[in-house]
Coordinates of C-alpha atoms in Angstrom, one line a residue:
Chain J
X114 CA -18.7 -42.1 7.7
X115 CA -22.0 -43.6 7.7
X116 CA -20.4 -46.9 8.8
X117 CA -19.6 -45.4 12.4
X118 CA -21.4 -47.3 15.0
X119 CA -23.4 -45.4 17.8
X120 CA -20.7 -45.6 20.4
X121 CA -18.1 -43.7 18.3
X122 CA -20.4 -40.9 17.3
X123 CA -20.1 -37.6 19.3
X124 CA -23.2 -37.3 22.0
X125 CA -26.2 -36.0 20.3
X126 CA -26.7 -32.2 20.0
X127 CA -29.2 -29.9 21.9
X128 CA -32.7 -31.1 21.2
X129 CA -34.0 -29.7 18.0
X130 CA -37.3 -28.1 17.5
X131 CA -39.7 -30.6 15.8
X132 CA -40.5 -28.1 13.0
X133 CA -37.0 -28.0 12.0
X134 CA -35.4 -31.0 9.3
X135 CA -34.1 -33.6 11.2
X136 CA -30.3 -33.7 10.7
X137 CA -28.8 -35.9 8.2
X138 CA -27.1 -39.1 9.5
X139 CA -24.4 -38.6 7.0
X140 CA -23.5 -35.3 7.9
X141 CA -22.4 -36.0 11.7
X142 CA -18.9 -35.9 11.1
X143 CA -18.6 -33.5 8.2
X144 CA -18.1 -30.4 10.0
X145 CA -15.2 -31.6 11.6
X146 CA -13.7 -33.0 8.5
X147 CA -14.2 -29.5 6.9
X148 CA -12.8 -27.8 9.9
X149 CA -9.6 -29.8 10.7
X150 CA -6.9 -29.0 8.0
X151 CA -7.8 -25.1 8.7
X152 CA -8.1 -25.4 12.2
X153 CA -5.1 -27.7 12.7
X154 CA -3.2 -24.6 10.6
X155 CA -4.2 -22.0 12.8
X156 CA -3.4 -23.8 15.9
X157 CA 0.0 -25.1 15.1
X158 CA 1.0 -21.5 13.3
X159 CA -1.1 -19.1 15.1
X160 CA -1.9 -20.4 18.6
X161 CA 1.3 -22.4 19.6
X162 CA 3.5 -19.5 18.3
X163 CA 1.9 -17.6 21.1
X164 CA 3.0 -20.2 23.6
X165 CA 6.2 -20.5 22.4
X166 CA 6.6 -16.6 22.6
X167 CA 5.1 -16.5 26.0
X168 CA 7.7 -19.2 27.1
X169 CA 10.8 -17.3 25.3
X170 CA 9.7 -14.0 27.1
X171 CA 10.5 -15.7 30.5
X172 CA 13.9 -17.1 29.6
X173 CA 17.4 -16.2 30.4
X174 CA 20.7 -16.9 28.8
X175 CA 22.5 -15.9 25.7
X176 CA 22.6 -16.4 21.8
X177 CA 26.0 -18.5 22.3
X178 CA 25.1 -20.6 25.5
X179 CA 21.2 -21.1 24.6
X180 CA 18.2 -20.2 26.6
X181 CA 16.4 -21.6 29.7
X182 CA 13.1 -21.2 31.1
X183 CA 13.8 -19.4 34.6
X184 CA 10.6 -17.6 35.0
X185 CA 12.4 -14.3 35.0
X186 CA 9.4 -11.9 34.8
X187 CA 11.9 -9.1 35.4
X188 CA 12.1 -9.0 31.7
X189 CA 8.9 -7.6 31.4
X190 CA 9.5 -4.7 34.0
X191 CA 12.8 -3.9 32.2
X192 CA 11.3 -3.6 28.8
X193 CA 8.5 -1.6 30.0
X194 CA 10.6 0.9 31.9
X195 CA 13.0 1.1 29.0
X196 CA 10.8 1.5 26.2
X197 CA 7.8 3.2 27.7
X198 CA 8.4 6.2 25.3
X199 CA 7.8 4.2 22.3
X200 CA 4.6 2.5 23.7
X201 CA 3.2 6.1 24.4
X202 CA 4.2 7.2 21.2
X203 CA 2.5 4.2 19.6
X204 CA -0.7 4.9 21.0
X205 CA -0.4 8.4 20.2
X206 CA 0.5 8.1 16.8
X207 CA -1.8 5.3 16.1
X208 CA -4.7 7.2 17.9
X209 CA -4.1 10.3 15.9
X210 CA -4.0 8.6 12.9
X211 CA -7.4 6.8 13.6
X212 CA -9.0 10.0 14.4
X213 CA -7.8 11.7 11.4
X214 CA -9.0 8.4 9.5
X215 CA -12.5 8.9 10.8
X216 CA -12.4 12.7 10.1
X217 CA -11.3 12.3 6.4
X218 CA -13.0 9.0 5.7
X219 CA -16.3 9.8 6.7
X220 CA -17.1 12.5 3.9
X221 CA -15.7 10.2 1.3
X222 CA -17.8 7.0 2.5
X223 CA -20.7 9.4 2.7
X224 CA -20.1 10.6 -0.8
X225 CA -19.9 7.0 -2.3
X226 CA -23.1 6.0 -0.3
X227 CA -25.4 8.9 -0.8
X228 CA -24.1 11.4 -3.4
X229 CA -21.9 9.5 -5.9
X230 CA -24.8 8.3 -8.1
X231 CA -23.3 6.5 -11.4
X232 CA -19.9 7.4 -10.2
X233 CA -20.0 5.2 -7.1
X234 CA -18.5 2.0 -8.8
X235 CA -15.4 4.4 -10.1
X236 CA -14.8 5.7 -6.8
X237 CA -15.1 2.6 -5.0
X238 CA -12.4 1.0 -7.5
X239 CA -10.2 4.0 -6.8
X240 CA -10.4 3.5 -3.1
X241 CA -9.6 -0.4 -3.3
X242 CA -7.1 -0.5 -6.6
X243 CA -4.1 1.1 -4.3
X244 CA -4.3 -1.9 -2.3
X245 CA -2.9 -3.6 -5.4
X246 CA 0.1 -1.3 -5.6
X247 CA 2.8 -2.2 -3.0
X248 CA 2.3 0.0 0.1
X249 CA 5.8 0.2 0.5
X250 CA 6.2 2.0 -2.9
X251 CA 3.1 4.3 -1.8
X252 CA 4.9 4.9 1.5
X253 CA 8.0 5.7 -0.4
X254 CA 6.2 8.0 -2.4
X255 CA 5.4 10.3 0.5
X256 CA 9.1 10.9 1.0
X257 CA 9.0 12.6 -2.6
X258 CA 5.8 14.4 -1.5
X259 CA 7.0 15.7 1.7
X260 CA 10.5 16.5 0.6
X261 CA 12.2 19.8 2.2
X262 CA 12.6 21.5 -1.1
X263 CA 9.0 20.2 -2.6
X264 CA 5.9 22.1 -3.3
X265 CA 3.8 20.7 0.0
X266 CA 6.7 22.0 2.5
X267 CA 6.9 25.2 0.7
X268 CA 3.3 25.7 0.8
X269 CA 3.2 25.3 4.5
X270 CA 6.2 27.3 5.0
X271 CA 4.8 30.3 3.2
X272 CA 1.5 30.2 4.9
X273 CA 3.4 29.8 8.5
X274 CA 1.9 26.5 9.1
X275 CA 5.2 25.2 9.9
X276 CA 5.8 27.8 12.6
X277 CA 2.8 26.6 14.5
X278 CA 3.3 22.9 14.1
X279 CA 7.0 23.4 15.1
X280 CA 5.8 25.1 18.1
X281 CA 3.5 22.3 18.7
X282 CA 6.5 19.8 18.4
X283 CA 4.9 18.1 15.1
X284 CA 7.5 19.4 13.0
X285 CA 11.0 20.5 13.4
X286 CA 12.1 23.6 11.8
X287 CA 11.2 23.8 8.0
X288 CA 11.2 20.2 7.7
X289 CA 8.3 17.9 7.6
X290 CA 10.0 14.6 6.8
X291 CA 11.7 12.8 10.1
X292 CA 9.0 14.5 11.9
X293 CA 6.0 12.9 14.0
X294 CA 3.8 14.8 11.3
X295 CA 5.4 12.9 8.4
X296 CA 4.8 9.7 10.4
X297 CA 1.2 10.3 11.3
X298 CA 0.7 11.6 7.9
X299 CA 1.7 8.2 6.4
X300 CA 0.0 6.1 9.2
X301 CA -3.4 8.0 8.2
X302 CA -2.5 7.2 4.8
X303 CA -1.9 3.7 4.7
X304 CA -4.8 2.8 6.9
X305 CA -7.4 5.3 5.5
X306 CA -9.1 2.5 3.1
X307 CA -9.6 0.3 6.1
X308 CA -11.6 3.0 7.6
X309 CA -13.6 4.0 4.5
X310 CA -14.9 0.5 3.4
X311 CA -16.6 -0.4 6.7
X312 CA -18.2 3.1 6.9
X313 CA -19.1 2.9 3.6
X314 CA -21.0 -0.5 4.2
X315 CA -22.7 0.6 7.3
X316 CA -24.0 3.9 5.5
X317 CA -25.2 2.1 2.5
X318 CA -27.7 0.2 4.5
X319 CA -29.2 2.9 6.0
X320 CA -32.8 3.4 4.3
X321 CA -32.7 6.6 2.4
X322 CA -36.5 7.2 3.7
X323 CA -35.4 8.1 7.2
X324 CA -33.5 10.9 5.9
X325 CA -36.7 12.1 4.1
X326 CA -38.6 11.5 7.4
X327 CA -36.3 13.6 9.3
X328 CA -36.7 16.5 6.5
X329 CA -40.4 15.9 6.8
X330 CA -40.1 16.8 10.4
X331 CA -38.1 20.0 9.6
X332 CA -34.9 18.6 10.8
X333 CA -31.9 20.6 9.4
X334 CA -29.4 18.7 7.4
X335 CA -26.9 18.6 10.3
X336 CA -29.8 17.5 12.8
X337 CA -30.4 14.7 10.5
X338 CA -26.8 13.8 10.3
X339 CA -26.4 14.3 14.0
X340 CA -29.4 12.3 15.3
X341 CA -30.0 9.8 12.4
X342 CA -27.0 9.1 10.1
X343 CA -24.2 9.1 12.5
X344 CA -25.8 6.7 15.2
X345 CA -27.0 4.2 12.4
X346 CA -23.3 4.2 10.9
X347 CA -21.9 3.4 14.6
X348 CA -21.2 -0.3 13.8
X349 CA -19.1 1.2 10.6
X350 CA -17.5 3.7 13.0
X351 CA -16.4 1.0 15.4
X352 CA -14.9 -1.5 13.2
X353 CA -13.4 1.2 11.1
X354 CA -11.5 2.5 14.1
X355 CA -10.4 -1.0 15.4
X356 CA -9.5 -1.8 11.9
X357 CA -7.3 1.1 11.7
X358 CA -5.9 1.5 15.3
X359 CA -4.9 -2.0 15.7
X360 CA -2.7 -2.2 12.8
X361 CA -1.5 1.3 13.1
X362 CA -0.2 0.5 16.5
X363 CA 2.0 -2.4 15.8
X364 CA 3.5 -0.6 12.4
X365 CA 7.0 0.3 12.1
X366 CA 7.2 1.0 8.4
X367 CA 5.9 4.5 8.4
X368 CA 8.1 5.2 11.2
X369 CA 11.2 3.6 9.7
X370 CA 10.5 5.2 6.0
X371 CA 9.0 8.8 7.2
X372 CA 10.3 9.5 10.5
X373 CA 13.7 9.5 12.6
X374 CA 15.2 8.0 15.8
X375 CA 12.9 10.4 17.7
X376 CA 9.6 8.9 16.2
X377 CA 10.3 5.3 16.7
X378 CA 7.2 3.3 17.6
X379 CA 7.3 0.0 19.6
X380 CA 7.0 -1.9 16.5
X381 CA 10.4 -0.7 15.4
X382 CA 11.8 -1.6 18.8
X383 CA 10.5 -5.3 18.4
X384 CA 11.8 -5.4 15.1
X385 CA 15.3 -4.4 15.9
X386 CA 15.2 -6.5 19.2
X387 CA 14.7 -9.6 17.1
X388 CA 16.2 -9.1 14.0
X389 CA 19.0 -6.9 14.8
X390 CA 20.1 -7.1 18.5
X391 CA 18.8 -10.8 18.7
X392 CA 17.7 -10.2 22.3
X393 CA 14.8 -12.7 22.0
X394 CA 13.3 -12.5 25.6
X395 CA 13.2 -8.7 25.8
X396 CA 11.7 -8.8 22.2
X397 CA 9.0 -11.2 23.2
X398 CA 8.1 -9.3 26.3
X399 CA 7.5 -6.2 24.1
X400 CA 5.5 -7.9 21.9
X401 CA 3.3 -9.8 24.8
X402 CA 3.0 -6.2 26.4
X403 CA 1.7 -4.7 23.0
X404 CA -0.7 -7.6 22.6
X405 CA -2.2 -7.2 26.2
X406 CA -2.2 -3.5 25.6
X407 CA -4.3 -3.8 22.6
X408 CA -6.5 -6.6 23.7
X409 CA -7.5 -4.3 26.9
X410 CA -8.0 -1.0 25.1
X411 CA -10.1 -2.9 22.3
X412 CA -12.2 -4.6 25.0
X413 CA -12.9 -1.6 27.0
X414 CA -13.5 0.4 23.5
X415 CA -16.1 -2.1 22.5
X416 CA -17.9 -2.2 25.9
X417 CA -18.0 1.9 26.0
X418 CA -19.3 1.9 22.1
X419 CA -21.7 -0.6 22.5
X420 CA -23.5 0.9 25.5
X421 CA -23.0 4.5 26.1
X422 CA -22.0 5.9 22.9
X423 CA -24.6 4.2 20.8
X424 CA -27.4 6.4 22.5
Chain X
X274 CA -39.8 19.9 0.6
X275 CA -36.9 21.2 2.5
X276 CA -34.4 21.1 -0.3
X277 CA -36.8 23.2 -2.5
X278 CA -36.8 25.9 0.0
X279 CA -33.1 26.2 0.2
X280 CA -32.5 26.1 -3.6
X281 CA -34.8 29.1 -3.9
X282 CA -32.5 31.0 -1.6
X283 CA -29.4 29.7 -3.4
X284 CA -26.5 32.0 -2.8
X285 CA -22.7 31.2 -2.9
X286 CA -22.4 30.3 0.4
X287 CA -25.4 27.8 0.7
X288 CA -24.2 26.3 -2.7
X289 CA -20.9 25.8 -0.7
X290 CA -22.6 24.2 2.2
X291 CA -24.7 22.1 0.2
X292 CA -21.8 20.6 -1.7
X293 CA -19.5 20.5 1.5
X294 CA -19.8 16.7 1.6
X295 CA -18.9 16.3 -1.9
X296 CA -15.9 18.7 -1.6
X297 CA -14.4 16.9 1.3
X298 CA -14.8 13.6 0.1
X299 CA -13.1 14.6 -3.2
X300 CA -10.2 15.9 -1.3
X301 CA -10.1 12.7 0.7
X302 CA -10.0 10.7 -2.8
X303 CA -7.2 13.2 -4.0
X304 CA -5.2 12.4 -0.6
X305 CA -5.7 8.5 -1.1
X306 CA -4.5 9.0 -4.8
X307 CA -1.9 11.4 -4.7
X308 CA 1.2 8.8 -4.1
X309 CA 0.0 7.0 -7.1
X310 CA 0.0 10.0 -9.0
X311 CA 3.5 10.6 -8.0
X312 CA 4.6 7.0 -8.6
X313 CA 3.3 7.3 -11.9
X314 CA 5.0 10.7 -12.9
X315 CA 8.3 9.4 -11.3
X316 CA 8.2 6.3 -13.2
X317 CA 9.2 8.5 -16.2
X318 CA 12.1 10.3 -14.3
X319 CA 15.6 10.0 -15.0
X320 CA 17.4 10.6 -11.6
X321 CA 20.9 11.8 -11.6
X322 CA 21.9 10.0 -8.4
X323 CA 20.9 6.8 -6.7
X324 CA 17.7 8.3 -5.1
X325 CA 14.6 9.0 -7.1
X326 CA 12.9 11.5 -4.9
X327 CA 13.5 15.0 -7.1
X328 CA 12.5 15.4 -10.6
X329 CA 15.3 15.5 -13.0
X330 CA 14.3 15.1 -16.7
X331 CA 11.6 13.0 -18.5
X332 CA 12.8 9.5 -19.8
X333 CA 10.9 6.2 -21.0
X334 CA 14.3 4.2 -20.2
X335 CA 12.6 2.3 -17.0
X336 CA 9.7 1.4 -18.8
X337 CA 11.5 -0.3 -21.8
X338 CA 13.8 -2.1 -19.3
X339 CA 11.8 -2.7 -16.1
X340 CA 14.1 -5.8 -15.1
X341 CA 17.2 -3.9 -15.6
X342 CA 18.1 -3.6 -12.1
X343 CA 19.5 -7.0 -10.4
X344 CA 17.3 -9.2 -8.5
X345 CA 14.1 -7.0 -9.0
X346 CA 12.3 -9.3 -11.3
X347 CA 13.3 -12.3 -9.6
X348 CA 12.0 -10.8 -6.3
X349 CA 8.9 -10.1 -8.2
X350 CA 8.3 -13.5 -9.6
X351 CA 9.2 -15.0 -6.2
X352 CA 6.5 -12.8 -4.9
X353 CA 3.8 -14.1 -7.5
X354 CA 4.7 -17.5 -7.0
X355 CA 4.1 -17.2 -3.1
X356 CA 1.0 -15.4 -3.4
X357 CA -0.5 -18.0 -5.9
X358 CA 0.3 -20.8 -3.3
X359 CA -0.8 -18.9 -0.4
X360 CA -4.0 -18.0 -2.2
X361 CA -4.5 -21.8 -3.3
X362 CA -3.9 -22.8 0.4
X363 CA -5.8 -20.4 2.2
X364 CA -8.8 -20.5 -0.3
X365 CA -9.0 -24.4 0.2
X366 CA -8.9 -24.4 3.9
X367 CA -10.9 -21.1 4.4
X368 CA -13.7 -22.4 2.1
X369 CA -14.0 -25.8 4.1
X370 CA -14.0 -23.8 7.5
X371 CA -16.8 -21.2 6.1
X372 CA -18.9 -24.1 4.8
X373 CA -18.6 -26.0 8.3
X374 CA -19.7 -23.0 10.2
X375 CA -22.6 -21.8 8.1
X376 CA -24.0 -25.1 7.4
X377 CA -23.6 -27.1 10.4
X378 CA -24.5 -27.1 14.1
X379 CA -21.6 -28.5 16.5
X380 CA -19.7 -28.1 19.6
X381 CA -17.1 -25.6 20.1
X382 CA -18.4 -23.3 17.4
X383 CA -18.1 -20.2 19.4
X384 CA -14.4 -21.4 20.1
X385 CA -13.8 -21.9 16.4
X386 CA -15.2 -18.7 15.7
X387 CA -12.7 -16.5 18.0
X388 CA -9.9 -18.6 16.6
X389 CA -10.7 -17.4 13.3
X390 CA -11.1 -14.0 14.4
X391 CA -7.9 -13.4 16.6
X392 CA -5.5 -13.4 13.8
X393 CA -7.4 -10.4 12.1
X394 CA -7.3 -8.5 15.5
X395 CA -3.5 -9.1 16.3
X396 CA -1.1 -6.5 15.2
X397 CA 1.0 -8.0 12.6
X398 CA 4.2 -7.6 14.3
X399 CA 3.1 -9.7 17.2
X400 CA 1.9 -12.6 15.0
X401 CA 5.2 -12.3 12.8
X402 CA 7.6 -12.1 16.1
X403 CA 5.7 -15.5 17.6
X404 CA 6.0 -17.2 14.6
X405 CA 9.7 -16.5 14.4
X406 CA 10.1 -17.7 18.1
X407 CA 8.3 -20.9 16.8
X408 CA 10.6 -21.3 13.8
X409 CA 13.6 -20.4 15.9
X410 CA 12.6 -23.1 18.7
X411 CA 12.2 -25.8 15.9
X412 CA 15.2 -24.9 14.3
X413 CA 13.3 -24.5 11.1
X414 CA 15.2 -23.0 7.9
X415 CA 13.8 -19.6 7.1
X416 CA 13.0 -19.2 3.6
X417 CA 10.5 -19.9 0.9
X418 CA 8.5 -22.6 3.1
X419 CA 8.4 -20.5 6.4
X420 CA 7.2 -17.5 4.4
X421 CA 4.3 -19.8 2.6
X422 CA 3.2 -21.2 6.1
X423 CA 3.0 -17.7 7.5
X424 CA 1.0 -16.1 4.6
X425 CA -2.0 -19.3 4.6
X426 CA -2.2 -18.5 8.2
X427 CA -2.7 -14.8 8.1
X428 CA -4.8 -14.9 5.0
X429 CA -7.0 -17.8 6.0
X430 CA -9.3 -15.6 8.4
X431 CA -9.8 -13.4 5.4
X432 CA -11.0 -15.9 3.1
X433 CA -13.3 -17.5 5.9
X434 CA -15.0 -14.3 6.3
X435 CA -15.7 -13.4 2.9
X436 CA -17.0 -17.0 1.9
X437 CA -19.2 -17.2 5.1
X438 CA -20.8 -13.8 3.8
X439 CA -21.8 -15.3 0.7
X440 CA -22.8 -18.9 1.8
X441 CA -24.9 -17.3 4.7
X442 CA -27.2 -15.6 2.0
X443 CA -27.6 -18.8 -0.1
X444 CA -30.9 -20.2 0.0
X445 CA -30.8 -23.9 1.1
X446 CA -33.9 -24.6 -0.7
X447 CA -31.7 -24.5 -4.1
X448 CA -29.9 -27.4 -2.6
X449 CA -32.9 -29.4 -1.5
X450 CA -34.7 -29.1 -5.0
X451 CA -31.2 -30.5 -6.6
X452 CA -31.6 -33.5 -3.9
X453 CA -35.5 -33.9 -4.7
X454 CA -34.2 -34.3 -8.6
X455 CA -31.9 -37.0 -7.7
X456 CA -28.9 -35.2 -7.5
X457 CA -26.3 -37.0 -5.7
X458 CA -24.1 -35.1 -2.9
X459 CA -21.3 -34.6 -5.4
X460 CA -23.4 -33.4 -8.3
X461 CA -25.4 -31.3 -6.0
X462 CA -22.5 -29.7 -4.6
X463 CA -20.5 -29.2 -8.0
X464 CA -23.5 -28.1 -10.0
X465 CA -25.6 -26.1 -7.4
X466 CA -23.7 -25.2 -4.3
X467 CA -20.2 -24.5 -5.7
X468 CA -21.3 -22.1 -8.6
X469 CA -23.6 -20.1 -6.0
X470 CA -20.7 -19.5 -3.5
X471 CA -18.4 -19.0 -6.4
X472 CA -18.4 -15.1 -6.1
X473 CA -17.6 -15.3 -2.3
X474 CA -14.9 -17.6 -2.8
X475 CA -13.4 -15.5 -5.6
X476 CA -13.4 -12.6 -3.4
X477 CA -11.9 -14.5 -0.8
X478 CA -9.1 -15.6 -3.2
X479 CA -8.6 -12.1 -4.3
X480 CA -8.0 -10.9 -0.8
X481 CA -5.7 -13.2 0.0
X482 CA -3.7 -12.7 -3.2
X483 CA -3.3 -8.9 -2.8
X484 CA -2.6 -9.6 1.0
X485 CA 0.0 -12.2 0.5
X486 CA 1.6 -10.0 -2.3
X487 CA 1.9 -7.0 -0.4
X488 CA 2.7 -8.5 2.9
X489 CA 5.8 -7.0 4.3
X490 CA 5.9 -7.1 8.2
X491 CA 5.3 -10.9 8.6
X492 CA 7.6 -11.9 5.8
X493 CA 10.3 -9.5 7.0
X494 CA 10.8 -11.8 10.3
X495 CA 10.2 -15.1 8.5
X496 CA 11.9 -14.8 5.5
X497 CA 15.3 -15.3 6.3
X498 CA 17.6 -14.3 3.5
X499 CA 14.7 -14.7 1.0
X500 CA 14.0 -11.5 -0.8
X501 CA 10.2 -11.0 -1.8
X502 CA 9.3 -7.9 -3.9
X503 CA 8.3 -5.9 -0.7
X504 CA 11.4 -7.1 1.0
X505 CA 13.1 -5.7 -2.2
X506 CA 11.5 -2.2 -1.8
X507 CA 12.4 -2.1 1.9
X508 CA 15.9 -3.0 1.1
X509 CA 16.0 -0.4 -1.8
X510 CA 14.8 2.3 0.3
X511 CA 18.1 2.1 2.0
X512 CA 20.3 1.5 -0.9
X513 CA 18.3 4.1 -3.3
X514 CA 15.4 3.3 -5.1
X515 CA 15.6 2.2 -8.5
X516 CA 12.9 4.1 -11.2
X517 CA 12.1 0.6 -12.1
X518 CA 10.1 0.1 -8.7
X519 CA 7.7 3.0 -9.9
X520 CA 7.2 1.4 -13.2
X521 CA 6.2 -1.8 -11.4
X522 CA 4.1 0.1 -8.9
X523 CA 2.2 2.1 -12.0
X524 CA 1.7 -1.2 -13.9
X525 CA 0.1 -2.9 -10.9
X526 CA -2.3 -0.1 -10.3
X527 CA -3.0 -0.2 -14.0
X528 CA -3.6 -3.9 -14.1
X529 CA -5.7 -3.9 -11.0
X530 CA -8.1 -1.1 -12.4
X531 CA -8.5 -2.8 -15.6
X532 CA -9.2 -6.2 -14.2
X533 CA -11.8 -4.7 -11.9
X534 CA -13.4 -2.7 -14.9
X535 CA -13.3 -5.9 -17.1
X536 CA -15.1 -8.0 -14.2
X537 CA -17.9 -5.4 -14.1
X538 CA -18.4 -5.0 -17.8
X539 CA -18.7 -8.7 -18.0
X540 CA -21.2 -8.8 -14.9
X541 CA -23.2 -6.0 -16.7
X542 CA -23.6 -8.2 -19.8
X543 CA -24.7 -11.2 -18.0
X544 CA -27.1 -9.4 -16.3
X545 CA -28.3 -7.8 -19.5
X546 CA -28.4 -11.1 -21.4
X547 CA -30.4 -12.5 -18.5
X548 CA -33.2 -9.8 -18.5

């Protein structure tokens, strides 16, 4: 590397303040050499596929005769007008699951960060360890838990909860499986750790003396939470909701295993278009719409949570 | 001061109020662990039909014969093999990127950072579908290699994040000291840099292994007719789940807990020895 002449070297970087250590000559090409293999991998197997998918989405043709790029943008319109219910359902289910994750995950993250004492590591292990049991096996377990003759459905029925949820359209009759409630329950369960861990990380960083200070200023515990703890945990809330919402909106496993044809999400449509119906242009267009919708929502959300909600 | 006052007027309502967070947190923990409990209990079930959803009678048959179902252990071995290679690939590539990002100032650093971030912010189904269009267009044979390529791709970013966090908190003075003591670049890296970065690299590798081993969506799209363990479980959901799947699920949970506990015990002992 040191044999390179000045002419081959990249142009000098921005002027370095004199207090800083002068850059070592040997290291000029090192960062690029370190980056190259991994970046090539990502460019070829992450970025290039996106380009191929974009081109597939504007192709016409058939499996037998082959596809040609004809800039047929109508595929997007057709896909959207045919599958908008599944799109809406994805946003709705993933949104509900995210809100539920936040409501359920916050107390547990708070407990681990402030109240668990010597149990802290044990509880953390119990939150992470299920990751190592296949999530499909655990999702299938919900079929047993929510089965029609099981204790959960029996209890909900006896308490007349099912009457209310059926009236709301969340369940159907005296069943929970194959209804929206089951799918949202599965989604919430599957992505809960992705909410708890970032929440815990940001809660753990909060200085306990701030709570004492709030108490000394006669703030009630709830006021302390509302004015001190929660605002300081906002980074965790934002990353937790993103880590929950994005994968949940593309998921098709929960809707397939716990739902029915009436609870299909957009992931189910993309999967069946690609792997069963083999209509590649429609599938690619749907996948692109999903990506664009999520990027848009995430950008708006980050903007909003960065300015207004943080106050 | 405030807590002392409320303790004096401690009725059962205030007792409940003060423990509300703990109770709610433990309920969530219960929700999180309930499927694991069910998987464990049902690994001792003796189902009558093909579907293992209702409790019939106690049996340890599945535990004594975990490979008793056709293709199950084969798919498990394939998944372990894939996860091992994907971990190796993603850890090596990811560690190199992490070092470049933390230790060097170079042009296009922002662009590199966003390219690393994007795979984590993309729904899996989008990545899976786009990768499939690439493989279809190239006419690649779907199977072991396409799965491995995909797994390395999506594990890479997570390794970069894990290693970056560790390398960023490293004191560069330690390496300077090594150089001042006439250690060559290779020696400095092997004896100083690598040991300090090791916990971050290990965390990244562990994450990559778990992600690859458990991945279903991307594998589902790019596996062709190859059956990994998650694919086997998916297929069995339609055909009828054998009890052995619950046995393996339980065993994986126990192994994971044991590993973490063992790691912590060793860590604590080392800390005590140093003290």
